Amino acid sequence: RGPGPPPPPPPPRGPPAALAVGSPREAPAAAEAVGAAAASAASAEDAAEESERDLEWEVLASNERFSRLADISRSIGQRRTVEEAEFALRLEEDFNADPSILRDIDFGAILSRLRADLGEDACHAAVLTPDELQALRGRQRSAETALADVA
């Protein structure tokens, strides 16, 4: 026996959106409208994906099994904040003669984040040793004092 009848042909497609316009002068406007609609759809998809990721992290963070992961994440965030503060202070010291270099650094925002980090203690007991915690707190307080003078 033979292989059987061939599959049916695909359904015919209409002309592209830019070509389905009545006159050549309308084609660029139609193409622009199609592009804007595609960009809008992509933006909505991106927002939906970001919202879904945020929800997934909230579920993980609320799960007791992942509380250690959340503690580690907060600890890493606090270390990054103090490193950013120390770096900003070094830049301020090194480039004080040329303030145009420093205008993009938001010393006040760094100080706010640093102070918020100083208010959190719960995560450190599970992540840092007492010596590491003491060293981190010392760095944070030192950076806070210096940033308060700059900001």
PDB file of C-alpha atoms in Angstrom:
ATOM      1  CA  ARG A   1       0.000   0.000   0.000  1.00  0.00           C
ATOM      2  CA  GLY A   2       1.047   3.562  -0.625  1.00  0.00           C
ATOM      3  CA  PRO A   3       1.703   6.300   1.900  1.00  0.00           C
ATOM      4  CA  GLY A   4      -1.795   7.745   1.667  1.00  0.00           C
ATOM      5  CA  PRO A   5      -3.151  11.091   0.522  1.00  0.00           C
ATOM      6  CA  PRO A   6      -0.976  14.184   0.917  1.00  0.00           C
ATOM      7  CA  PRO A   7      -1.830  16.614   3.737  1.00  0.00           C
ATOM      8  CA  PRO A   8      -4.118  19.500   2.849  1.00  0.00           C
ATOM      9  CA  PRO A   9      -2.428  22.772   1.895  1.00  0.00           C
ATOM     10  CA  PRO A  10      -2.174  25.470   4.579  1.00  0.00           C
ATOM     11  CA  PRO A  11      -4.959  28.069   4.573  1.00  0.00           C
ATOM     12  CA  PRO A  12      -4.171  31.160   2.504  1.00  0.00           C
ATOM     13  CA  ARG A  13      -2.851  34.117   4.432  1.00  0.00           C
ATOM     14  CA  GLY A  14      -3.864  37.673   3.811  1.00  0.00           C
ATOM     15  CA  PRO A  15      -1.403  40.404   2.880  1.00  0.00           C
ATOM     16  CA  PRO A  16       0.827  41.865   5.619  1.00  0.00           C
ATOM     17  CA  ALA A  17      -0.798  44.676   7.605  1.00  0.00           C
ATOM     18  CA  ALA A  18       1.327  47.337   5.916  1.00  0.00           C
ATOM     19  CA  LEU A  19       0.170  46.148   2.477  1.00  0.00           C
ATOM     20  CA  ALA A  20      -3.509  45.856   3.359  1.00  0.00           C
ATOM     21  CA  VAL A  21      -3.888  49.636   3.320  1.00  0.00           C
ATOM     22  CA  GLY A  22      -5.865  51.414   0.625  1.00  0.00           C
ATOM     23  CA  SER A  23      -3.204  53.787  -0.692  1.00  0.00           C
ATOM     24  CA  PRO A  24       0.607  53.899  -0.680  1.00  0.00           C
ATOM     25  CA  ARG A  25       0.527  57.094   1.386  1.00  0.00           C
ATOM     26  CA  GLU A  26      -1.288  55.258   4.203  1.00  0.00           C
ATOM     27  CA  ALA A  27       1.244  52.402   4.334  1.00  0.00           C
ATOM     28  CA  PRO A  28       3.813  54.128   6.617  1.00  0.00           C
ATOM     29  CA  ALA A  29       1.088  55.136   9.073  1.00  0.00           C
ATOM     30  CA  ALA A  30      -0.276  51.603   9.126  1.00  0.00           C
ATOM     31  CA  ALA A  31       3.197  50.150   9.622  1.00  0.00           C
ATOM     32  CA  GLU A  32       3.777  52.584  12.488  1.00  0.00           C
ATOM     33  CA  ALA A  33       0.446  51.609  14.073  1.00  0.00           C
ATOM     34  CA  VAL A  34       1.322  47.908  13.777  1.00  0.00           C
ATOM     35  CA  GLY A  35       4.738  48.580  15.358  1.00  0.00           C
ATOM     36  CA  ALA A  36       3.186  50.573  18.193  1.00  0.00           C
ATOM     37  CA  ALA A  37       0.641  47.821  18.847  1.00  0.00           C
ATOM     38  CA  ALA A  38       3.403  45.198  18.913  1.00  0.00           C
ATOM     39  CA  ALA A  39       5.493  47.332  21.299  1.00  0.00           C
ATOM     40  CA  SER A  40       2.476  47.843  23.540  1.00  0.00           C
ATOM     41  CA  ALA A  41       1.771  44.109  23.598  1.00  0.00           C
ATOM     42  CA  ALA A  42       5.430  43.352  24.373  1.00  0.00           C
ATOM     43  CA  SER A  43       5.379  45.923  27.189  1.00  0.00           C
ATOM     44  CA  ALA A  44       2.240  44.375  28.670  1.00  0.00           C
ATOM     45  CA  GLU A  45       3.807  40.903  28.439  1.00  0.00           C
ATOM     46  CA  ASP A  46       6.970  42.161  30.167  1.00  0.00           C
ATOM     47  CA  ALA A  47       4.903  43.705  32.961  1.00  0.00           C
ATOM     48  CA  ALA A  48       2.919  40.499  33.382  1.00  0.00           C
ATOM     49  CA  GLU A  49       6.104  38.400  33.522  1.00  0.00           C
ATOM     50  CA  GLU A  50       7.656  40.752  36.087  1.00  0.00           C
ATOM     51  CA  SER A  51       4.503  40.653  38.194  1.00  0.00           C
ATOM     52  CA  GLU A  52       4.501  36.845  38.013  1.00  0.00           C
ATOM     53  CA  ARG A  53       8.175  36.702  39.084  1.00  0.00           C
ATOM     54  CA  ASP A  54       7.460  39.048  42.000  1.00  0.00           C
ATOM     55  CA  LEU A  55       4.571  36.839  43.072  1.00  0.00           C
ATOM     56  CA  GLU A  56       6.770  33.738  42.874  1.00  0.00           C
ATOM     57  CA  TRP A  57       9.388  35.393  45.115  1.00  0.00           C
ATOM     58  CA  GLU A  58       6.680  36.454  47.574  1.00  0.00           C
ATOM     59  CA  VAL A  59       5.434  32.871  47.765  1.00  0.00           C
ATOM     60  CA  LEU A  60       8.972  31.592  48.294  1.00  0.00           C
ATOM     61  CA  ALA A  61       9.699  34.233  50.917  1.00  0.00           C
ATOM     62  CA  SER A  62       6.509  33.414  52.807  1.00  0.00           C
ATOM     63  CA  ASN A  63       7.320  29.706  52.824  1.00  0.00           C
ATOM     64  CA  GLU A  64       9.097  28.815  56.066  1.00  0.00           C
ATOM     65  CA  ARG A  65      11.375  26.423  54.218  1.00  0.00           C
ATOM     66  CA  PHE A  66      12.895  29.320  52.309  1.00  0.00           C
ATOM     67  CA  SER A  67      13.311  31.737  55.228  1.00  0.00           C
ATOM     68  CA  ARG A  68      17.038  30.978  55.379  1.00  0.00           C
ATOM     69  CA  LEU A  69      17.319  31.930  51.717  1.00  0.00           C
ATOM     70  CA  ALA A  70      15.550  35.213  52.456  1.00  0.00           C
ATOM     71  CA  ASP A  71      17.940  35.853  55.370  1.00  0.00           C
ATOM     72  CA  ILE A  72      20.936  35.205  53.129  1.00  0.00           C
ATOM     73  CA  SER A  73      19.492  37.518  50.479  1.00  0.00           C
ATOM     74  CA  ARG A  74      18.991  40.351  52.994  1.00  0.00           C
ATOM     75  CA  SER A  75      22.496  39.840  54.357  1.00  0.00           C
ATOM     76  CA  ILE A  76      23.981  40.056  50.864  1.00  0.00           C
ATOM     77  CA  GLY A  77      21.922  43.168  50.165  1.00  0.00           C
ATOM     78  CA  GLN A  78      23.182  44.835  53.327  1.00  0.00           C
ATOM     79  CA  ARG A  79      26.796  44.020  52.490  1.00  0.00           C
ATOM     80  CA  ARG A  80      26.319  45.458  49.010  1.00  0.00           C
ATOM     81  CA  THR A  81      24.809  48.634  50.455  1.00  0.00           C
ATOM     82  CA  VAL A  82      27.714  49.215  52.836  1.00  0.00           C
ATOM     83  CA  GLU A  83      30.199  48.515  50.022  1.00  0.00           C
ATOM     84  CA  GLU A  84      28.361  51.020  47.812  1.00  0.00           C
ATOM     85  CA  ALA A  85      28.469  53.578  50.627  1.00  0.00           C
ATOM     86  CA  GLU A  86      32.190  53.062  51.194  1.00  0.00           C
ATOM     87  CA  PHE A  87      32.878  53.322  47.471  1.00  0.00           C
ATOM     88  CA  ALA A  88      30.829  56.515  47.179  1.00  0.00           C
ATOM     89  CA  LEU A  89      32.794  57.997  50.075  1.00  0.00           C
ATOM     90  CA  ARG A  90      36.113  57.082  48.420  1.00  0.00           C
ATOM     91  CA  LEU A  91      34.930  58.730  45.202  1.00  0.00           C
ATOM     92  CA  GLU A  92      33.848  61.817  47.124  1.00  0.00           C
ATOM     93  CA  GLU A  93      37.246  62.020  48.782  1.00  0.00           C
ATOM     94  CA  ASP A  94      39.242  61.390  45.584  1.00  0.00           C
ATOM     95  CA  PHE A  95      37.209  63.637  43.300  1.00  0.00           C
ATOM     96  CA  ASN A  96      36.150  66.400  45.656  1.00  0.00           C
ATOM     97  CA  ALA A  97      38.080  68.888  43.514  1.00  0.00           C
ATOM     98  CA  ASP A  98      35.882  68.019  40.491  1.00  0.00           C
ATOM     99  CA  PRO A  99      32.247  67.977  41.684  1.00  0.00           C
ATOM    100  CA  SER A 100      30.918  67.217  38.176  1.00  0.00           C
ATOM    101  CA  ILE A 101      31.992  63.593  38.686  1.00  0.00           C
ATOM    102  CA  LEU A 102      30.025  63.353  41.921  1.00  0.00           C
ATOM    103  CA  ARG A 103      26.711  64.839  40.814  1.00  0.00           C
ATOM    104  CA  ASP A 104      25.366  61.437  39.685  1.00  0.00           C
ATOM    105  CA  ILE A 105      25.865  59.861  43.116  1.00  0.00           C
ATOM    106  CA  ASP A 106      22.786  60.089  45.318  1.00  0.00           C
ATOM    107  CA  PHE A 107      24.445  60.165  48.732  1.00  0.00           C
ATOM    108  CA  GLY A 108      21.091  60.733  50.450  1.00  0.00           C
ATOM    109  CA  ALA A 109      19.553  57.579  48.935  1.00  0.00           C
ATOM    110  CA  ILE A 110      22.574  55.504  49.921  1.00  0.00           C
ATOM    111  CA  LEU A 111      22.355  56.903  53.460  1.00  0.00           C
ATOM    112  CA  SER A 112      18.635  56.031  53.635  1.00  0.00           C
ATOM    113  CA  ARG A 113      19.265  52.434  52.554  1.00  0.00           C
ATOM    114  CA  LEU A 114      22.164  52.141  54.972  1.00  0.00           C
ATOM    115  CA  ARG A 115      20.006  53.359  57.865  1.00  0.00           C
ATOM    116  CA  ALA A 116      17.234  50.925  56.897  1.00  0.00           C
ATOM    117  CA  ASP A 117      19.794  48.111  56.909  1.00  0.00           C
ATOM    118  CA  LEU A 118      20.977  49.151  60.370  1.00  0.00           C
ATOM    119  CA  GLY A 119      17.422  48.648  61.626  1.00  0.00           C
ATOM    120  CA  GLU A 120      17.325  44.978  60.535  1.00  0.00           C
ATOM    121  CA  ASP A 121      18.844  42.416  62.873  1.00  0.00           C
ATOM    122  CA  ALA A 122      16.697  39.314  62.511  1.00  0.00           C
ATOM    123  CA  CYS A 123      18.407  37.794  59.486  1.00  0.00           C
ATOM    124  CA  HIS A 124      21.946  38.030  60.771  1.00  0.00           C
ATOM    125  CA  ALA A 125      21.725  35.511  63.592  1.00  0.00           C
ATOM    126  CA  ALA A 126      21.170  32.709  61.091  1.00  0.00           C
ATOM    127  CA  VAL A 127      23.691  33.894  58.497  1.00  0.00           C
ATOM    128  CA  LEU A 128      26.634  35.695  60.110  1.00  0.00           C
ATOM    129  CA  THR A 129      28.935  34.753  62.922  1.00  0.00           C
ATOM    130  CA  PRO A 130      29.039  37.222  65.835  1.00  0.00           C
ATOM    131  CA  ASP A 131      32.436  38.511  64.635  1.00  0.00           C
ATOM    132  CA  GLU A 132      31.162  39.025  61.084  1.00  0.00           C
ATOM    133  CA  LEU A 133      28.082  40.810  62.396  1.00  0.00           C
ATOM    134  CA  GLN A 134      30.187  43.084  64.590  1.00  0.00           C
ATOM    135  CA  ALA A 135      32.482  43.924  61.665  1.00  0.00           C
ATOM    136  CA  LEU A 136      29.514  44.638  59.360  1.00  0.00           C
ATOM    137  CA  ARG A 137      27.813  46.863  61.961  1.00  0.00           C
ATOM    138  CA  GLY A 138      31.075  48.771  62.473  1.00  0.00           C
ATOM    139  CA  ARG A 139      31.407  49.377  58.737  1.00  0.00           C
ATOM    140  CA  GLN A 140      27.761  50.434  58.509  1.00  0.00           C
ATOM    141  CA  ARG A 141      28.020  52.918  61.388  1.00  0.00           C
ATOM    142  CA  SER A 142      31.270  54.348  60.054  1.00  0.00           C
ATOM    143  CA  ALA A 143      29.780  54.778  56.581  1.00  0.00           C
ATOM    144  CA  GLU A 144      26.592  56.262  58.067  1.00  0.00           C
ATOM    145  CA  THR A 145      28.559  58.891  59.968  1.00  0.00           C
ATOM    146  CA  ALA A 146      30.655  59.828  56.930  1.00  0.00           C
ATOM    147  CA  LEU A 147      27.663  59.901  54.579  1.00  0.00           C
ATOM    148  CA  ALA A 148      25.712  62.107  56.985  1.00  0.00           C
ATOM    149  CA  ASP A 149      28.480  64.693  56.634  1.00  0.00           C
ATOM    150  CA  VAL A 150      28.458  64.472  52.820  1.00  0.00           C
ATOM    151  CA  ALA A 151      24.719  64.202  52.161  1.00  0.00           C
TER     152      ALA A 151
END
